[in-house]
Short mmCIF file of C-alpha atoms in Angstrom, two decimals:
data_model
loop_
_atom_site.label_atom_id
_atom_site.label_comp_id
_atom_site.label_asym_id
_atom_site.label_seq_id
_atom_site.Cartn_x
_atom_site.Cartn_y
_atom_site.Cartn_z
CA MET Q 1 91.24 59.38 113.93
CA GLU Q 2 92.73 62.07 111.75
CA THR Q 3 94.62 61.65 108.47
CA VAL Q 4 97.83 63.68 108.65
CA SER Q 5 99.07 62.73 105.16
CA GLU Q 6 98.73 60.09 102.48
CA ASN Q 7 101.30 59.63 99.72
CA ARG Q 8 101.17 57.10 96.96
CA CYS Q 9 104.23 54.85 97.19
CA PHE Q 10 105.17 51.65 95.31
CA ASP Q 11 101.58 51.29 94.04
CA GLY Q 12 100.31 51.38 97.65
CA MET Q 13 99.75 54.19 100.12
CA GLN Q 14 102.01 55.58 102.84
CA GLY Q 15 99.71 57.19 105.38
CA VAL Q 16 100.29 59.08 108.62
CA TYR Q 17 97.44 59.14 111.14
CA ARG Q 18 96.84 60.75 114.52
CA HIS Q 19 94.44 59.48 117.18
CA ALA Q 20 93.54 60.08 120.81
CA SER Q 21 95.21 57.29 122.79
CA ASP Q 22 93.40 56.13 125.93
CA VAL Q 23 96.41 54.10 126.98
CA CYS Q 24 98.92 56.96 126.67
CA GLY Q 25 96.49 59.72 127.61
CA CYS Q 26 97.52 61.92 124.68
CA ASP Q 27 97.36 62.12 120.91
CA MET Q 28 99.59 59.57 119.21
CA THR Q 29 100.81 59.55 115.60
CA PHE Q 30 101.77 56.51 113.51
CA GLY Q 31 102.75 55.70 109.93
CA LEU Q 32 101.05 52.92 108.00
CA PHE Q 33 102.04 51.59 104.61
CA LEU Q 34 99.30 49.63 102.85
CA PRO Q 35 100.26 47.67 99.75
CA GLU Q 36 98.01 47.67 96.69
CA GLU Q 37 96.58 44.28 97.76
CA ALA Q 38 94.88 45.92 100.76
CA LYS Q 39 92.22 47.21 98.35
CA ASP Q 40 91.02 43.63 97.93
CA GLY Q 41 90.98 42.60 101.59
CA PRO Q 42 93.01 42.29 104.78
CA VAL Q 43 96.78 41.88 104.37
CA PRO Q 44 99.45 40.66 106.80
CA VAL Q 45 101.24 43.31 108.82
CA LEU Q 46 104.84 43.84 109.90
CA TRP Q 47 105.42 46.07 112.94
CA TYR Q 48 108.57 48.20 112.91
CA LEU Q 49 109.54 49.56 116.34
CA SER Q 50 112.03 52.42 116.21
CA GLY Q 51 114.92 53.34 118.43
CA LEU Q 52 115.78 56.19 120.77
CA THR Q 53 114.99 59.77 119.65
CA CYS Q 54 112.87 58.52 116.72
CA THR Q 55 109.26 59.39 115.92
CA HIS Q 56 106.96 57.44 113.56
CA GLU Q 57 108.76 59.21 110.73
CA ASN Q 58 112.40 58.08 110.73
CA ALA Q 59 112.04 54.51 109.52
CA MET Q 60 109.10 55.45 107.32
CA THR Q 61 111.33 57.81 105.31
CA LYS Q 62 114.79 56.26 105.68
CA ALA Q 63 114.60 52.47 106.02
CA GLY Q 64 113.47 51.74 102.45
CA ALA Q 65 111.03 49.08 103.67
CA GLN Q 66 108.03 49.99 101.54
CA GLN Q 67 109.44 48.59 98.30
CA TRP Q 68 109.91 45.15 99.81
CA ALA Q 69 106.59 45.24 101.66
CA ALA Q 70 104.88 46.17 98.37
CA GLU Q 71 106.59 43.26 96.64
CA GLN Q 72 105.34 40.89 99.35
CA GLY Q 73 101.85 42.40 99.79
CA ILE Q 74 102.48 43.22 103.44
CA ALA Q 75 101.45 46.29 105.45
CA LEU Q 76 104.01 48.14 107.62
CA VAL Q 77 103.23 49.98 110.86
CA PHE Q 78 105.60 52.63 112.19
CA PRO Q 79 104.48 53.62 115.71
CA ASP Q 80 105.95 56.50 117.66
CA THR Q 81 108.48 55.63 120.40
CA SER Q 82 106.81 57.45 123.31
CA PRO Q 83 103.95 59.71 124.25
CA ARG Q 84 104.89 63.32 123.48
CA GLY Q 85 103.52 66.85 123.56
CA GLU Q 86 102.45 69.51 126.03
CA GLY Q 87 101.98 68.27 129.56
CA ILE Q 88 103.83 64.98 128.94
CA ALA Q 89 106.69 64.33 131.38
CA ASP Q 90 110.13 64.57 129.80
CA ASP Q 91 113.79 64.48 130.71
CA PRO Q 92 116.80 66.19 129.13
CA MET Q 93 118.56 62.81 128.71
CA TYR Q 94 118.03 61.31 125.26
CA ASN Q 95 117.39 57.86 126.74
CA LEU Q 96 114.54 58.87 129.07
CA GLY Q 97 111.22 60.58 128.37
CA THR Q 98 110.20 61.80 124.90
CA GLY Q 99 111.44 59.46 122.17
CA ALA Q 100 112.53 56.89 124.74
CA GLY Q 101 109.51 54.93 125.95
CA PHE Q 102 111.47 51.65 126.06
CA TYR Q 103 108.24 49.69 125.41
CA VAL Q 104 107.25 49.35 129.08
CA ASN Q 105 104.20 50.39 131.15
CA ALA Q 106 105.73 52.89 133.58
CA THR Q 107 104.68 52.58 137.21
CA GLN Q 108 106.76 55.42 138.67
CA ASP Q 109 106.00 59.14 138.87
CA PRO Q 110 106.05 61.22 136.73
CA TRP Q 111 106.07 58.58 133.97
CA SER Q 112 103.15 56.34 134.96
CA LYS Q 113 100.48 58.70 133.68
CA ASN Q 114 101.45 58.51 129.97
CA TYR Q 115 104.41 56.19 129.38
CA ARG Q 116 102.54 52.95 128.64
CA MET Q 117 104.13 51.96 125.33
CA TRP Q 118 103.88 48.22 126.05
CA ASP Q 119 100.09 48.32 126.17
CA TYR Q 120 99.96 50.83 123.35
CA ILE Q 121 101.87 48.52 120.97
CA ALA Q 122 100.44 45.23 122.25
CA GLU Q 123 96.79 46.23 122.78
CA GLU Q 124 95.51 49.62 121.69
CA LEU Q 125 97.20 50.18 118.33
CA PRO Q 126 96.50 46.66 116.96
CA ARG Q 127 92.79 47.09 117.78
CA LEU Q 128 92.74 50.50 116.10
CA LEU Q 129 94.48 49.16 112.99
CA THR Q 130 92.25 46.16 112.48
CA ALA Q 131 89.12 48.26 113.08
CA ASN Q 132 90.08 50.94 110.56
CA PHE Q 133 92.28 49.36 107.89
CA ALA Q 134 92.49 46.18 105.83
CA ILE Q 135 94.89 44.52 108.28
CA ASP Q 136 94.67 40.80 109.09
CA GLU Q 137 95.16 40.48 112.85
CA GLU Q 138 95.84 36.76 112.49
CA ARG Q 139 98.98 37.46 110.45
CA GLN Q 140 101.29 39.80 112.34
CA SER Q 141 105.07 39.88 112.56
CA ILE Q 142 107.44 42.28 114.33
CA CYS Q 143 110.85 43.86 113.98
CA GLY Q 144 112.73 46.80 115.44
CA HIS Q 145 115.97 48.74 115.72
CA SER Q 146 118.04 49.30 118.86
CA MET Q 147 115.54 50.20 121.63
CA GLY Q 148 112.89 49.07 119.14
CA GLY Q 149 114.71 45.76 118.73
CA HIS Q 150 114.41 45.37 122.49
CA GLY Q 151 110.68 46.13 122.17
CA ALA Q 152 110.17 43.73 119.26
CA LEU Q 153 112.00 40.86 120.97
CA THR Q 154 110.38 41.28 124.39
CA LEU Q 155 106.86 41.68 122.95
CA ALA Q 156 107.32 38.68 120.66
CA MET Q 157 108.38 36.52 123.58
CA ALA Q 158 105.61 37.77 125.87
CA TYR Q 159 103.03 36.91 123.17
CA PRO Q 160 104.78 33.87 121.72
CA GLU Q 161 101.91 32.84 119.44
CA ARG Q 162 100.95 36.27 118.15
CA TYR Q 163 103.83 37.18 115.85
CA ALA Q 164 104.83 34.85 113.02
CA ALA Q 165 108.49 35.88 113.35
CA VAL Q 166 110.71 38.42 115.07
CA SER Q 167 113.74 40.27 113.76
CA ALA Q 168 115.96 43.08 114.96
CA PHE Q 169 118.65 45.44 113.79
CA ALA Q 170 121.26 46.07 116.50
CA PRO Q 171 118.84 45.41 119.38
CA ILE Q 172 119.37 46.21 123.05
CA THR Q 173 119.49 42.59 124.14
CA HIS Q 174 120.18 42.38 127.85
CA PRO Q 175 119.23 45.57 129.71
CA SER Q 176 119.24 43.92 133.12
CA GLN Q 177 123.02 43.60 132.75
CA SER Q 178 123.79 46.91 131.02
CA ASP Q 179 124.23 49.94 133.28
CA TRP Q 180 123.31 52.25 130.42
CA ALA Q 181 120.09 50.41 129.41
CA LYS Q 182 119.09 49.63 132.99
CA LYS Q 183 118.81 53.28 134.07
CA PRO Q 184 115.74 54.38 132.05
CA ILE Q 185 113.92 51.11 132.79
CA HIS Q 186 114.62 51.65 136.49
CA ALA Q 187 113.25 55.17 136.16
CA TYR Q 188 110.03 53.90 134.56
CA LEU Q 189 109.47 50.79 136.69
CA GLY Q 190 111.42 51.40 139.91
CA GLU Q 191 114.72 49.80 140.75
CA GLY Q 192 113.97 46.46 142.32
CA ASN Q 193 110.47 46.25 140.81
CA VAL Q 194 111.41 45.32 137.24
CA ASP Q 195 110.11 42.01 135.90
CA TRP Q 196 113.23 41.33 133.90
CA THR Q 197 111.88 38.11 132.40
CA ARG Q 198 109.44 40.40 130.60
CA HIS Q 199 111.74 43.30 129.70
CA ASP Q 200 115.07 41.63 128.95
CA ALA Q 201 115.08 39.71 125.64
CA CYS Q 202 117.76 37.28 126.77
CA LEU Q 203 115.94 36.38 129.97
CA SER Q 204 112.57 36.30 128.23
CA LEU Q 205 113.80 33.95 125.52
CA ARG Q 206 115.11 31.61 128.19
CA ALA Q 207 111.90 31.86 130.28
CA ASN Q 208 109.15 32.09 127.64
CA GLY Q 209 110.63 30.95 124.37
CA PHE Q 210 109.06 32.05 121.11
CA ALA Q 211 107.13 30.00 118.57
CA GLY Q 212 108.62 31.49 115.40
CA PRO Q 213 112.00 32.09 113.81
CA MET Q 214 114.34 34.94 114.72
CA LEU Q 215 116.72 37.06 112.60
CA ILE Q 216 119.26 39.42 114.16
CA ASP Q 217 121.63 41.74 112.28
CA GLN Q 218 124.37 43.54 114.17
CA GLY Q 219 127.09 45.73 112.65
CA THR Q 220 130.64 45.11 113.83
CA GLY Q 221 131.34 48.85 113.55
CA ASP Q 222 128.40 49.84 115.78
CA GLN Q 223 129.35 52.58 118.23
CA PHE Q 224 127.02 51.13 120.92
CA LEU Q 225 128.19 47.51 121.01
CA ASP Q 226 128.97 47.58 124.74
CA ALA Q 227 125.42 48.61 125.63
CA LEU Q 228 123.70 46.38 123.05
CA MET Q 229 125.48 43.17 124.16
CA PRO Q 230 124.90 41.03 121.03
CA GLU Q 231 126.94 38.24 122.64
CA ALA Q 232 124.28 37.80 125.32
CA LEU Q 233 121.49 37.25 122.79
CA ALA Q 234 123.63 34.96 120.65
CA ALA Q 235 124.28 32.91 123.78
CA ALA Q 236 120.58 32.82 124.71
CA MET Q 237 119.61 31.79 121.18
CA THR Q 238 122.17 29.04 120.89
CA GLU Q 239 121.91 27.73 124.45
CA THR Q 240 118.10 27.46 124.23
CA ARG Q 241 118.47 25.83 120.78
CA HIS Q 242 116.08 28.44 119.41
CA PRO Q 243 115.74 28.49 115.61
CA GLY Q 244 117.27 31.72 114.38
CA ILE Q 245 119.94 33.51 112.41
CA PHE Q 246 122.44 35.82 114.06
CA ARG Q 247 124.55 37.86 111.65
CA MET Q 248 127.51 40.06 112.58
CA GLN Q 249 127.82 42.40 109.60
CA LYS Q 250 131.34 43.59 108.94
CA GLY Q 251 131.94 47.33 109.24
CA TYR Q 252 128.30 48.45 109.56
CA ASP Q 253 127.36 50.97 112.24
CA HIS Q 254 124.11 51.87 114.06
CA SER Q 255 122.61 54.10 111.35
CA TYR Q 256 119.78 53.81 108.86
CA PHE Q 257 122.44 53.13 106.22
CA PHE Q 258 122.94 49.83 108.03
CA ILE Q 259 119.21 49.18 108.37
CA SER Q 260 118.36 49.94 104.74
CA THR Q 261 121.17 47.65 103.57
CA PHE Q 262 119.56 44.61 105.18
CA MET Q 263 115.88 45.58 105.06
CA GLU Q 264 115.19 43.43 102.00
CA ASP Q 265 116.35 40.34 103.92
CA HIS Q 266 114.21 41.17 106.94
CA VAL Q 267 111.01 41.77 104.99
CA ALA Q 268 111.55 38.56 103.00
CA PHE Q 269 112.18 36.69 106.26
CA HIS Q 270 108.91 37.93 107.76
CA ALA Q 271 107.01 37.30 104.53
CA GLU Q 272 108.12 33.68 104.54
CA ALA Q 273 106.79 33.26 108.08
CA LEU Q 274 103.57 35.20 107.40
CA TYR Q 275 102.67 33.24 104.27
CA ARG Q 276 103.68 29.86 105.67
CA MET F 1 138.51 68.74 102.49
CA GLU F 2 136.98 67.49 105.70
CA THR F 3 135.17 64.18 106.27
CA VAL F 4 131.91 64.89 108.08
CA SER F 5 130.78 61.25 108.25
CA GLU F 6 131.27 57.88 106.61
CA ASN F 7 128.74 55.04 106.99
CA ARG F 8 129.02 51.61 105.47
CA CYS F 9 126.04 51.04 103.19
CA PHE F 10 125.24 48.22 100.73
CA ASP F 11 128.87 47.02 100.87
CA GLY F 12 130.04 50.50 99.84
CA MET F 13 130.46 53.75 101.73
CA GLN F 14 128.10 56.70 102.14
CA GLY F 15 130.29 59.67 102.93
CA VAL F 16 129.60 63.34 103.67
CA TYR F 17 132.38 65.83 102.98
CA ARG F 18 132.88 69.56 103.45
CA HIS F 19 135.23 71.75 101.47
CA ALA F 20 136.04 75.41 100.92
CA SER F 21 134.41 76.35 97.61
CA ASP F 22 136.18 79.03 95.56
CA VAL F 23 133.21 79.30 93.24
CA CYS F 24 130.62 79.83 95.99
CA GLY F 25 132.96 81.66 98.37
CA CYS F 26 131.91 79.53 101.35
CA ASP F 27 132.14 76.02 102.75
CA MET F 28 130.02 73.55 100.79
CA THR F 29 128.90 70.08 101.90
CA PHE F 30 128.09 67.12 99.66
CA GLY F 31 127.20 63.44 100.00
CA LEU F 32 129.05 60.79 98.00
CA PHE F 33 128.17 57.12 97.79
CA LEU F 34 130.99 54.94 96.56
CA PRO F 35 130.16 51.33 95.65
CA GLU F 36 132.49 48.51 96.66
CA GLU F 37 133.99 48.49 93.15
CA ALA F 38 135.58 51.90 93.80
CA LYS F 39 138.24 50.11 95.84
CA ASP F 40 139.56 48.62 92.60
CA GLY F 41 139.56 51.75 90.47
CA PRO F 42 137.47 54.63 89.12
CA VAL F 43 133.73 54.00 88.78
CA PRO F 44 131.04 55.84 86.79
CA VAL F 45 129.13 58.52 88.64
CA LEU F 46 125.48 59.62 88.70
CA TRP F 47 124.77 63.18 89.84
CA TYR F 48 121.56 63.72 91.81
CA LEU F 49 120.48 67.38 92.00
CA SER F 50 117.91 68.07 94.70
CA GLY F 51 114.93 70.37 94.80
CA LEU F 52 113.93 73.46 96.75
CA THR F 53 114.65 73.55 100.52
CA CYS F 54 116.87 70.45 100.30
CA THR F 55 120.46 70.08 101.46
CA HIS F 56 122.88 67.30 100.41
CA GLU F 57 121.09 65.10 102.94
CA ASN F 58 117.47 64.65 101.79
CA ALA F 59 117.97 62.39 98.80
CA MET F 60 120.93 60.68 100.45
CA THR F 61 118.68 59.45 103.27
CA LYS F 62 115.26 59.20 101.60
CA ALA F 63 115.56 58.34 97.92
CA GLY F 64 116.79 54.76 98.36
CA ALA F 65 119.28 55.16 95.51
CA GLN F 66 122.30 53.52 97.12
CA GLN F 67 121.01 49.96 96.78
CA TRP F 68 120.62 50.29 93.02
CA ALA F 69 123.89 52.18 92.61
CA ALA F 70 125.63 49.41 94.57
CA GLU F 71 124.06 46.79 92.31
CA GLN F 72 125.32 48.66 89.24
CA GLY F 73 128.74 49.66 90.60
CA ILE F 74 128.00 53.37 90.21
CA ALA F 75 128.90 56.27 92.52
CA LEU F 76 126.24 58.83 93.53
CA VAL F 77 126.90 62.50 94.27
CA PHE F 78 124.41 64.52 96.31
CA PRO F 79 125.42 68.20 96.16
CA ASP F 80 123.82 70.92 98.23
CA THR F 81 121.25 73.16 96.51
CA SER F 82 122.79 76.54 97.35
CA PRO F 83 125.56 78.25 99.25
CA ARG F 84 124.55 78.62 102.89
CA GLY F 85 125.79 79.83 106.26
CA GLU F 86 126.70 83.04 108.02
CA GLY F 87 127.14 86.02 105.74
CA ILE F 88 125.42 84.36 102.78
CA ALA F 89 122.52 86.37 101.34
CA ASP F 90 119.13 84.84 101.98
CA ASP F 91 115.44 85.56 101.54
CA PRO F 92 112.42 84.51 103.59
CA MET F 93 110.78 82.99 100.48
CA TYR F 94 111.43 79.25 100.15
CA ASN F 95 112.14 79.60 96.43
CA LEU F 96 114.90 82.20 96.71
CA GLY F 97 118.17 82.19 98.63
CA THR F 98 119.25 79.33 100.88
CA GLY F 99 118.14 75.95 99.50
CA ALA F 100 117.07 77.55 96.25
CA GLY F 101 120.13 78.15 94.08
CA PHE F 102 118.28 77.20 90.87
CA TYR F 103 121.57 76.07 89.29
CA VAL F 104 122.48 79.47 87.83
CA ASN F 105 125.45 81.85 88.23
CA ALA F 106 123.79 84.89 89.79
CA THR F 107 124.77 88.26 88.39
CA GLN F 108 122.58 90.48 90.57
CA ASP F 109 123.22 91.87 94.05
CA PRO F 110 123.13 90.50 96.70
CA TRP F 111 123.27 87.03 95.06
CA SER F 112 126.21 87.36 92.70
CA LYS F 113 128.85 86.95 95.41
CA ASN F 114 127.97 83.36 96.37
CA TYR F 115 125.11 81.98 94.28
CA ARG F 116 127.08 80.31 91.50
CA MET F 117 125.61 76.82 91.55
CA TRP F 118 125.96 76.33 87.78
CA ASP F 119 129.74 76.59 87.91
CA TYR F 120 129.85 74.72 91.20
CA ILE F 121 128.08 71.67 89.72
CA ALA F 122 129.57 71.90 86.23
CA GLU F 123 133.16 72.84 87.09
CA GLU F 124 134.36 72.91 90.67
CA LEU F 125 132.74 69.83 92.23
CA PRO F 126 133.57 67.44 89.34
CA ARG F 127 137.25 68.48 89.58
CA LEU F 128 137.23 67.96 93.34
CA LEU F 129 135.60 64.53 93.01
CA THR F 130 137.94 63.17 90.37
CA ALA F 131 140.98 64.51 92.24
CA ASN F 132 140.00 62.92 95.57
CA PHE F 133 137.92 59.84 94.87
CA ALA F 134 137.85 56.87 92.49
CA ILE F 135 135.46 58.59 90.07
CA ASP F 136 135.76 58.20 86.30
CA GLU F 137 135.20 61.64 84.80
CA GLU F 138 134.67 60.11 81.37
CA ARG F 139 131.55 58.30 82.61
CA GLN F 140 129.11 60.76 84.17
CA SER F 141 125.34 60.88 84.11
CA ILE F 142 122.85 63.23 85.77
CA CYS F 143 119.39 63.30 87.30
CA GLY F 144 117.39 65.55 89.60
CA HIS F 145 114.10 66.33 91.26
CA SER F 146 111.94 69.42 90.74
CA MET F 147 114.34 72.41 90.80
CA GLY F 148 117.09 69.76 90.58
CA GLY F 149 115.37 68.28 87.53
CA HIS F 150 115.61 71.73 85.98
CA GLY F 151 119.31 71.78 86.89
CA ALA F 152 119.96 68.30 85.53
CA LEU F 153 118.19 68.94 82.23
CA THR F 154 119.72 72.37 81.59
CA LEU F 155 123.24 71.25 82.51
CA ALA F 156 122.93 68.11 80.37
CA MET F 157 121.88 70.18 77.38
CA ALA F 158 124.56 72.82 77.89
CA TYR F 159 127.22 70.08 78.00
CA PRO F 160 125.59 67.70 75.52
CA GLU F 161 128.53 65.29 75.33
CA ARG F 162 129.43 65.17 79.01
CA TYR F 163 126.58 63.18 80.53
CA ALA F 164 125.71 59.74 79.18
CA ALA F 165 122.03 60.27 79.98
CA VAL F 166 119.68 62.64 81.80
CA SER F 167 116.63 61.87 83.91
CA ALA F 168 114.30 63.82 86.15
CA PHE F 169 111.56 63.37 88.71
CA ALA F 170 108.87 66.06 88.39
CA PRO F 171 111.24 68.66 86.91
CA ILE F 172 110.61 72.38 86.50
CA THR F 173 110.59 72.27 82.72
CA HIS F 174 109.82 75.70 81.33
CA PRO F 175 110.62 78.50 83.80
CA SER F 176 110.58 81.22 81.14
CA GLN F 177 106.82 80.65 80.90
CA SER F 178 105.99 80.03 84.56
CA ASP F 179 105.41 83.10 86.71
CA TRP F 180 106.33 81.15 89.82
CA ALA F 181 109.60 79.72 88.46
CA LYS F 182 110.55 82.89 86.62
CA LYS F 183 110.71 85.06 89.75
CA PRO F 184 113.77 83.61 91.49
CA ILE F 185 115.67 83.33 88.20
CA HIS F 186 114.89 86.98 87.50
CA ALA F 187 116.15 87.82 91.00
CA TYR F 188 119.44 86.01 90.36
CA LEU F 189 120.05 87.07 86.76
CA GLY F 190 118.02 90.24 86.30
CA GLU F 191 114.76 90.45 84.44
CA GLY F 192 115.55 90.89 80.77
CA ASN F 193 119.09 89.51 81.13
CA VAL F 194 118.27 85.81 81.36
CA ASP F 195 119.70 83.55 78.67
CA TRP F 196 116.66 81.32 78.60
CA THR F 197 118.13 78.95 76.03
CA ARG F 198 120.55 78.04 78.82
CA HIS F 199 118.17 78.01 81.80
CA ASP F 200 114.92 76.66 80.38
CA ALA F 201 115.02 72.94 79.60
CA CYS F 202 112.39 73.15 76.88
CA LEU F 203 114.19 75.95 75.05
CA SER F 204 117.59 74.39 75.61
CA LEU F 205 116.50 71.04 74.20
CA ARG F 206 115.19 72.79 71.10
CA ALA F 207 118.36 74.95 70.78
CA ASN F 208 121.16 72.61 71.88
CA GLY F 209 119.77 69.09 71.80
CA PHE F 210 121.39 66.41 73.89
CA ALA F 211 123.44 63.42 72.77
CA GLY F 212 121.98 60.83 75.18
CA PRO F 213 118.62 59.40 76.15
CA MET F 214 116.16 61.10 78.54
CA LEU F 215 113.77 59.67 81.16
CA ILE F 216 111.13 61.81 82.86
CA ASP F 217 108.74 60.68 85.60
CA GLN F 218 105.89 62.97 86.66
CA GLY F 219 103.15 62.12 89.17
CA THR F 220 99.59 62.92 88.11
CA GLY F 221 98.78 63.82 91.75
CA ASP F 222 101.63 66.33 92.03
CA GLN F 223 100.54 69.51 93.84
CA PHE F 224 102.85 71.67 91.66
CA LEU F 225 101.80 70.57 88.17
CA ASP F 226 100.93 74.10 87.05
CA ALA F 227 104.41 75.38 87.82
CA LEU F 228 106.26 72.29 86.56
CA MET F 229 104.57 72.28 83.12
CA PRO F 230 105.27 68.67 82.10
CA GLU F 231 103.30 69.25 78.90
CA ALA F 232 105.92 71.73 77.70
CA LEU F 233 108.78 69.25 78.03
CA ALA F 234 106.76 66.43 76.49
CA ALA F 235 106.10 68.74 73.54
CA ALA F 236 109.78 69.69 73.25
CA MET F 237 110.84 66.05 73.40
CA THR F 238 108.38 64.84 70.84
CA GLU F 239 108.61 67.81 68.47
CA THR F 240 112.43 67.64 68.36
CA ARG F 241 112.17 63.85 67.91
CA HIS F 242 114.51 63.44 70.85
CA PRO F 243 114.94 59.85 72.10
CA GLY F 244 113.35 59.65 75.52
CA ILE F 245 110.68 58.28 77.80
CA PHE F 246 108.08 60.50 79.41
CA ARG F 247 105.95 58.78 82.06
CA MET F 248 102.90 60.26 83.79
CA GLN F 249 102.59 58.15 86.96
CA LYS F 250 99.04 57.80 88.21
CA GLY F 251 98.33 59.22 91.65
CA TYR F 252 101.92 59.99 92.67
CA ASP F 253 102.73 63.36 94.25
CA HIS F 254 105.89 65.48 94.59
CA SER F 255 107.38 63.66 97.60
CA TYR F 256 110.27 61.29 98.18
CA PHE F 257 107.71 58.48 98.30
CA PHE F 258 107.27 59.16 94.58
CA ILE F 259 111.00 59.39 93.94
CA SER F 260 111.90 56.21 95.82
CA THR F 261 109.19 54.29 93.96
CA PHE F 262 110.86 54.92 90.60
CA MET F 263 114.52 55.23 91.64
CA GLU F 264 115.34 51.67 90.58
CA ASP F 265 114.24 52.46 87.01
CA HIS F 266 116.27 55.67 86.91
CA VAL F 267 119.51 54.12 88.15
CA ALA F 268 119.10 51.20 85.73
CA PHE F 269 118.47 53.68 82.91
CA HIS F 270 121.65 55.60 83.69
CA ALA F 271 123.64 52.39 84.16
CA GLU F 272 122.66 51.22 80.69
CA ALA F 273 123.92 54.49 79.21
CA LEU F 274 127.09 54.56 81.34
CA TYR F 275 128.12 51.00 80.49
CA ARG F 276 127.17 51.24 76.83
#
């Protein structure tokens, strides 16, 4: 593993690291914020899964999460959103290929060789983190934005005991019923072959449940509301009687200005679950 | 004036606007955060001058200032760091030309036509802001980073009654004595023609003073310490008996991770002066 950069930040350290990924078959880069407390032993960790077009860098520089993580003594991981680089399949559409892994293990050509973001986030990267950094694998929590909200929710529900809590900013909630969100997942997994109870947060919540609490923030001024379908997740949460908070935030859009506004609440929410 | 974007942020609005600048002879773009209180009438304003290579966007998206400005009911202005675009003189060096205006009014060819960032920040942009937004011109304060710290300090001392306070993150403090910082200023103003009591914060503080308080943060791990010369400003501050706080922050570097760590303190410092 190679250190790309390390910058002191809120008394902790914001690092960027690169490693050869067996799962993705290429080098992968991630950001990791370690609070000061990590010097004294393993700390809890909050995963932040980013949305379409993002790398490990966007949330790390724009979401303003480190200050709250430092306050709570929690590490933050910012993984990339897809394999990328020379020889990696890509597509000119922004919602397929580089920057658009959708947190699935692709089974279709040309994607199946490298696009295995589900296993990368659920298996390989956690092992790498706990082996190399002061991260407590027994205390993990997960959040995400947009496509990353979809990833956070579906992973949390597939591993319902692993993450203490799940939260999302403007998540893609119900891709099986959205023409726009369905297309890339069909490309990766094959139309007709998709296990939607695994890759659709609404269906997964109904099928698998989730052991912890849930927090969802959605801006009412979001330009992608039709594709995100917040109403479907609100219905799934309320109809399954799942403990959670669903907030429609007046006037906010899909940007990092929205995310940073509510980041303090999300980190505090995860901290409460992690330190319970 | 044209609205480039407006995003709701911490109950206020983060806008980006473009206008034809008479002073710079080209279109100029700036970011403006208005807190919720601006709906009810003019609010105080804190200027943030950015460093080399930056546009209006870097601090606006990475410094995490909006949350504290929202808490204090203060507007934030993020100006660009130079004229830019087709037909504007440039240089391949990162510390001359585009992104490197150094907050002077250039007198030398080919810079004199457009590189007039001193007058742009001190004269044209304040007039534009107070004419178009709920900004109280009687309550202004100023801060900056690196080259922008140089700009903030020298402007504050040239207009010692205008700004309630001045602060800087890792400012260029003493360009008349730094070979690296001297070069671009010589290019803009002509070697031998520079009024260093105007464009060197250390000399200006000794010559002009400043009516308000001063806060300086400098990382001890900064890769540019030799060019920044914090020791020169600390000497000027202490020898002139100027009220101020000079903090050497252990291990921090020159990045936005450093800036965001201490932004809360800086906004609170300016708020105290603005609401005095």
